[in-house]
mmCIF file of C-alpha atoms and ligand atoms in Angstrom:
data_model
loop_
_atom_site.group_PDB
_atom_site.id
_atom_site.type_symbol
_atom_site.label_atom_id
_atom_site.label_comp_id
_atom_site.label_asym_id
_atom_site.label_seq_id
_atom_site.Cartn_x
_atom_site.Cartn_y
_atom_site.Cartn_z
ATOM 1 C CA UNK A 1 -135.652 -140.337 232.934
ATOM 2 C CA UNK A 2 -134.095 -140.989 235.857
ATOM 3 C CA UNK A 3 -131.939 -144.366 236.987
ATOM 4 C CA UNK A 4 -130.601 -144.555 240.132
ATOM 5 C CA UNK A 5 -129.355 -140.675 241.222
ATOM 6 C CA UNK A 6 -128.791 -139.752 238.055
ATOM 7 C CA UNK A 7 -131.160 -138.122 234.993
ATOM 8 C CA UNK A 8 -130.941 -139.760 231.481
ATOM 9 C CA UNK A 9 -132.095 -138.260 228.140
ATOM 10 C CA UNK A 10 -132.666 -140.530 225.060
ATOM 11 C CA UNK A 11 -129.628 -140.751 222.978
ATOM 12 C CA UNK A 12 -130.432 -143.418 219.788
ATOM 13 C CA UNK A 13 -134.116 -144.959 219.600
ATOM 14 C CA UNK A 14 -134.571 -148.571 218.645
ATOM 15 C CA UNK A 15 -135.348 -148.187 215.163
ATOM 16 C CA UNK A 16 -132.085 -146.233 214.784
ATOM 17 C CA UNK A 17 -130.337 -149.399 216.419
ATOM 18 C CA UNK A 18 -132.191 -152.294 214.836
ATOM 19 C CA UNK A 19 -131.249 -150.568 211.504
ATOM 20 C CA UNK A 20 -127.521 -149.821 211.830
ATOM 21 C CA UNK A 21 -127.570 -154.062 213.406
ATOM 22 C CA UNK A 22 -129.169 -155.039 210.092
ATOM 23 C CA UNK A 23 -126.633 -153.014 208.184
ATOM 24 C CA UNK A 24 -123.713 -154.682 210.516
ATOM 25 C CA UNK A 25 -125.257 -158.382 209.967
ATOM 26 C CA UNK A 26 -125.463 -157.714 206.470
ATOM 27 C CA UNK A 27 -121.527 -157.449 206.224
ATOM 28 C CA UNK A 28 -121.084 -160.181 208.213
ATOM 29 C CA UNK A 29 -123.082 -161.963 206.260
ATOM 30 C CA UNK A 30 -120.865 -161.153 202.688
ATOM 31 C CA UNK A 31 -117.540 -161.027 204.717
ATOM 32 C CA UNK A 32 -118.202 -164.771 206.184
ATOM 33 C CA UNK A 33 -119.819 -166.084 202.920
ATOM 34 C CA UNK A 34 -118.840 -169.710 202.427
ATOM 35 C CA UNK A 35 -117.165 -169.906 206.324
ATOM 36 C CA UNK A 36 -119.034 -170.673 209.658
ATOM 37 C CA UNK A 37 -118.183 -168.683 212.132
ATOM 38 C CA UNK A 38 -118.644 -168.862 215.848
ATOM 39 C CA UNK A 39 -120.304 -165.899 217.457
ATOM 40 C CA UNK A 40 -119.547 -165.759 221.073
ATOM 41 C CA UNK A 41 -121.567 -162.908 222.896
ATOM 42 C CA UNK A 42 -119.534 -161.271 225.987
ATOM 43 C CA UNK A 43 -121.956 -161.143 229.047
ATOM 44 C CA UNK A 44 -124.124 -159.558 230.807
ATOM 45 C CA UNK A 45 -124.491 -156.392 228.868
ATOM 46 C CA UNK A 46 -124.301 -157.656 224.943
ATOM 47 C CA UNK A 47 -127.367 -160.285 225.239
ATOM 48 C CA UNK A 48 -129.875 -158.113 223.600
ATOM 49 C CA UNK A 49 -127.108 -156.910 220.773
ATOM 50 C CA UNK A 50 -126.287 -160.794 220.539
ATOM 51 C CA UNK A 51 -129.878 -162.025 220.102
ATOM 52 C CA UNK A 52 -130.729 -159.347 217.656
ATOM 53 C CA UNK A 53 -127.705 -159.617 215.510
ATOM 54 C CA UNK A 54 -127.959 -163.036 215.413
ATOM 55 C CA UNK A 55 -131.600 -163.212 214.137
ATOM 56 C CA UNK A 56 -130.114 -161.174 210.688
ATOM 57 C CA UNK A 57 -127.154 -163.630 210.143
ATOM 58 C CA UNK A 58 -128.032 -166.080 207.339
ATOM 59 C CA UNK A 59 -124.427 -168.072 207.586
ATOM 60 C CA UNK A 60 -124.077 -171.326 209.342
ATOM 61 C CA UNK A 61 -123.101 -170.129 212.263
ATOM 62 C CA UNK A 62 -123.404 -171.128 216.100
ATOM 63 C CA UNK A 63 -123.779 -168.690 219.133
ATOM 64 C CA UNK A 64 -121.934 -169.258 222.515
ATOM 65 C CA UNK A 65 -122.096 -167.205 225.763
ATOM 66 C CA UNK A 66 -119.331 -166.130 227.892
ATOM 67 C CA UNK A 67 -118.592 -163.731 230.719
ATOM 68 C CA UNK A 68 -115.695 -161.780 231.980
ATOM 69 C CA UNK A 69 -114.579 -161.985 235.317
ATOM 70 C CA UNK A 70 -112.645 -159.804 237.056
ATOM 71 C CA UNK A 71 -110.980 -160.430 240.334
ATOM 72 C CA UNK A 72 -108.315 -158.704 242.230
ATOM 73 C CA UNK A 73 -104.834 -160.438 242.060
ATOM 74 C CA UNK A 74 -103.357 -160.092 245.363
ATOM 75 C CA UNK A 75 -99.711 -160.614 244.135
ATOM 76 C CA UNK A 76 -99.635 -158.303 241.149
ATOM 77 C CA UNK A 77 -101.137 -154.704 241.080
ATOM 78 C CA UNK A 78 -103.662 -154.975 238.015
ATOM 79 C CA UNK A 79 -106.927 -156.285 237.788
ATOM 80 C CA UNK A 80 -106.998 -159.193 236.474
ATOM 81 C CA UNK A 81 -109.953 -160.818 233.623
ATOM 82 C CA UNK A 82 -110.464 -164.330 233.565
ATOM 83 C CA UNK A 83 -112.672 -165.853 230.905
ATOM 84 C CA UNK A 84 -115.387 -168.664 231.997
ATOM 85 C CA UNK A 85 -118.708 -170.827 230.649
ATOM 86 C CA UNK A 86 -116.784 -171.309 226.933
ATOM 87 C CA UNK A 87 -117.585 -175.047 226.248
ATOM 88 C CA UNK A 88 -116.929 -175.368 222.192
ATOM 89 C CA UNK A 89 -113.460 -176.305 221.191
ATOM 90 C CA UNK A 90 -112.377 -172.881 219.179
ATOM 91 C CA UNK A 91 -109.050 -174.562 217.667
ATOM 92 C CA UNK A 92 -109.249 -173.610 213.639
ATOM 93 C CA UNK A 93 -112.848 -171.534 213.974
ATOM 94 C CA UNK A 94 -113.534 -168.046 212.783
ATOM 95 C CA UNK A 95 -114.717 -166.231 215.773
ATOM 96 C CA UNK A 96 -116.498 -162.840 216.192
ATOM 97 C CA UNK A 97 -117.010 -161.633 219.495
ATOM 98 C CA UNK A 98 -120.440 -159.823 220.586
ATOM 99 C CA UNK A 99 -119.651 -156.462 222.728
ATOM 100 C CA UNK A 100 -122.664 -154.402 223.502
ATOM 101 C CA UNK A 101 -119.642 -151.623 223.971
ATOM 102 C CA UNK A 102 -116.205 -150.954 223.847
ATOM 103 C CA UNK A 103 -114.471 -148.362 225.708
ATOM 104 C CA UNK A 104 -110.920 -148.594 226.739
ATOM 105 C CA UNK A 105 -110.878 -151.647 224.906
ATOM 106 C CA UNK A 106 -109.139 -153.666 227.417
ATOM 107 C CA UNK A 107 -112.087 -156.776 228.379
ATOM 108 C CA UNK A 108 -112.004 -157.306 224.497
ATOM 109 C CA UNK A 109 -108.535 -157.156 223.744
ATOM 110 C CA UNK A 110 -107.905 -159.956 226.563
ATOM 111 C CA UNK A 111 -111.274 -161.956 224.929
ATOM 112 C CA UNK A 112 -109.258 -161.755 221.402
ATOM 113 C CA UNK A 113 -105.621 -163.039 222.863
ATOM 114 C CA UNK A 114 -107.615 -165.807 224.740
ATOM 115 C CA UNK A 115 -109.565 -166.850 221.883
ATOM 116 C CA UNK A 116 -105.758 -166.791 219.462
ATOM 117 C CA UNK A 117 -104.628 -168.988 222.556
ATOM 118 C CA UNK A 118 -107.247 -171.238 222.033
ATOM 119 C CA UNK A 119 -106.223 -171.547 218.736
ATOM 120 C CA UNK A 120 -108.748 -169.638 216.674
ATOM 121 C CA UNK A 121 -108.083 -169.093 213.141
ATOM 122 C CA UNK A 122 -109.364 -165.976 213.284
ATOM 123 C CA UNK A 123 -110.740 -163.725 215.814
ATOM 124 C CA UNK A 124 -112.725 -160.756 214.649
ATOM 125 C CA UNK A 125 -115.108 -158.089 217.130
ATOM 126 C CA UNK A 126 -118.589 -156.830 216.586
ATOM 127 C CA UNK A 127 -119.658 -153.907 218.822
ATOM 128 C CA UNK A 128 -122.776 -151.894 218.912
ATOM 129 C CA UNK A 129 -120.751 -148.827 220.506
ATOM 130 C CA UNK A 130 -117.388 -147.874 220.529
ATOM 131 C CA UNK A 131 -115.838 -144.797 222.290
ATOM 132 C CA UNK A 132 -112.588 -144.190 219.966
ATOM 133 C CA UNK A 133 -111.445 -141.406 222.325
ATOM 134 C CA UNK A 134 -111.693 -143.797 225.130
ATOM 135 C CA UNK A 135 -109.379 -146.937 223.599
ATOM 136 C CA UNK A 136 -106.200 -147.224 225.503
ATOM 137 C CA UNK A 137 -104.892 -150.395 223.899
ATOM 138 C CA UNK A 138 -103.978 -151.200 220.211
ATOM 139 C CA UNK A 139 -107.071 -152.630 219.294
ATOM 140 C CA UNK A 140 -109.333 -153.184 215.493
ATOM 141 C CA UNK A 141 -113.476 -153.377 215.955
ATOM 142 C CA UNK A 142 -114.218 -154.443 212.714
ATOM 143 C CA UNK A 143 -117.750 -154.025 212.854
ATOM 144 C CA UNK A 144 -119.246 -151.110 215.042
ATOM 145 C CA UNK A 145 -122.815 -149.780 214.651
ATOM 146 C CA UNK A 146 -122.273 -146.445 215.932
ATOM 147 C CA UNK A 147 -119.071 -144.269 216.944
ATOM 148 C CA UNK A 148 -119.738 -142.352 219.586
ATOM 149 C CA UNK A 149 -118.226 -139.487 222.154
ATOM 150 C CA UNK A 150 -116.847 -140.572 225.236
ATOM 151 C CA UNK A 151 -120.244 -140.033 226.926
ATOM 152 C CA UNK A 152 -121.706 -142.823 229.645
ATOM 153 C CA UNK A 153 -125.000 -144.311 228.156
ATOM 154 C CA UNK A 154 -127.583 -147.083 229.591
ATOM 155 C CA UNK A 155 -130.611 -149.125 227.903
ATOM 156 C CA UNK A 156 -130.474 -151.692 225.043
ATOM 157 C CA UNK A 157 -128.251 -154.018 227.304
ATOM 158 C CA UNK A 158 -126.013 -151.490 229.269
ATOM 159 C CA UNK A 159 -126.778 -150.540 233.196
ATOM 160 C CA UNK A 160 -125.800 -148.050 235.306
ATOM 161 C CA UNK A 161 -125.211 -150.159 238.568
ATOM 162 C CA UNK A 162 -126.938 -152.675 237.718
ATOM 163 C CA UNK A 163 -130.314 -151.000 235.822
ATOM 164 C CA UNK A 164 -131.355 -149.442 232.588
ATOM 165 C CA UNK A 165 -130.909 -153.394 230.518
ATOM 166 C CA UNK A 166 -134.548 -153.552 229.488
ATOM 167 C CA UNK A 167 -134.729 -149.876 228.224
ATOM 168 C CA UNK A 168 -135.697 -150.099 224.330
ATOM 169 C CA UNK A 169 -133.456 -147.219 223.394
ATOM 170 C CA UNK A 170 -129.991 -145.925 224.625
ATOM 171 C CA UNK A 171 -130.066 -142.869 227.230
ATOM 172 C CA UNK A 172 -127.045 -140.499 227.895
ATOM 173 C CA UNK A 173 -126.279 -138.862 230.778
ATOM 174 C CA UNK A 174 -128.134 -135.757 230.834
ATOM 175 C CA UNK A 175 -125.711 -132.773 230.091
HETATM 176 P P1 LIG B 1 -113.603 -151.674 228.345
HETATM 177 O O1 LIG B 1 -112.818 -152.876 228.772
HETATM 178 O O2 LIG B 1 -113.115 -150.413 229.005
HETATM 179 O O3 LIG B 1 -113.702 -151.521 226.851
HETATM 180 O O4 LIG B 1 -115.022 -151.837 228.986
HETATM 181 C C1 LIG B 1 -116.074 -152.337 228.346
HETATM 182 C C2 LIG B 1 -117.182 -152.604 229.332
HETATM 183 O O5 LIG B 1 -117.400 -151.486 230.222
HETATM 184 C C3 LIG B 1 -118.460 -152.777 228.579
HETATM 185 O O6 LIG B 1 -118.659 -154.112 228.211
HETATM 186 C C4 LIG B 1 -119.487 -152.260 229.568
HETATM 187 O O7 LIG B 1 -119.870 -153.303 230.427
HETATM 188 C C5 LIG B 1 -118.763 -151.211 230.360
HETATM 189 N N1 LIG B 1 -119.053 -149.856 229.833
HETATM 190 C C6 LIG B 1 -118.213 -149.057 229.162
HETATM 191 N N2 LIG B 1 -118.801 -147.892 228.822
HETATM 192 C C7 LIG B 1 -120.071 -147.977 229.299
HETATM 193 C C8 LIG B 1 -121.212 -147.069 229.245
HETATM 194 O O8 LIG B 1 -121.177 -145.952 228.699
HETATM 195 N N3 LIG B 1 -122.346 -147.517 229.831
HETATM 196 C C9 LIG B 1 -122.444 -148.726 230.442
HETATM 197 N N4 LIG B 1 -121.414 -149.603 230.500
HETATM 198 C C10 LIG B 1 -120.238 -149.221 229.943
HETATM 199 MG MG1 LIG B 2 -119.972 -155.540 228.825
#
């Protein structure tokens, strides 16, 4: 399948995924038993994982959307992630942040210190990928659905420049 220049073979089918997201909700649900947590789903690419994993929580619980933005700070050398569209107070709430993936870790490590900042009581992640061999910061994903090699994948929620979101399953780059 091809995406832009570049071929893509299928890498985990949808069945695979909305099995290992009913397994993930499922601990959620026990581990937040009695608690309300917020969810707060990191945008653009977690809004499938979000609306899925939401449909299998049974808790209390609220959903809120936010995104990441990244701009270029003229003064110091990094790039620099801002956090906009949060609207709930988060002082005292249990949150668990939606990533569709995480990678070097570094957009959700910044989402977690925000959220402390904000004064959450606790802050936990929920990822449907995670690259271990690719974290660079000291970071725990409590709940991941699947471990994978540091390999680029699309579909489910993920692009490649911008395409690939709507794809059922999740595509690697061909070999
Ligand atoms: P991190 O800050 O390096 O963990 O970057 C995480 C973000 O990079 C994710 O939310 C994705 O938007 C993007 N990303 C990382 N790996 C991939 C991939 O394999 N395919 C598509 N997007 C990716
Ligand atoms: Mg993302």
């Amino acid at each position: 399948m091809k995406i832009h220049d570049k071929e893509f073979v299928k890498y985990i089918t949808s069945d695979k995924i909305s099995e290992t997201l009913k397994k993930v909700a499922l601990q959620i649900n026990k581990d937040y038993k009695e608690k309300n947590p917020l969810f707060v789903s990191i945008l653009n690419g977690s809004f499938i994982v979000a609306a899925d994993l939401f449909r299998e929580i049974t808790l209390e619980s609220e959903i809120s959307f936010v995104k990441v933005a990244s701009y270029h700070d003229m003064e110091s050398s990094g790039d620099v992630k801002k956090l906009i569209g949060l609207n709930e107070p988060i002082f005292n709430r249990d949150v668990i942040l939606i990533e569709d993936i995480v990678d070097s870790g570094r957009t959700i490590k910044k989402m977690t210190e925000e959220f402390k900042e904000l004064g959450a009581k606790s802050v936990e992640v929920a990822a449907l990928l995670f690259k271990p061999e690719s974290l660079l910061v000291d970071l725990n994903v409590k709940y991941v659905g699947f471990e994978i090699p540091p390999l680029f994948v699309v579909g489910y929620g993920l692009d490649y420049n911008g395409l690939g979101r709507n794809l059922k399953d999740i595509y690697q780059l061909k070999p």
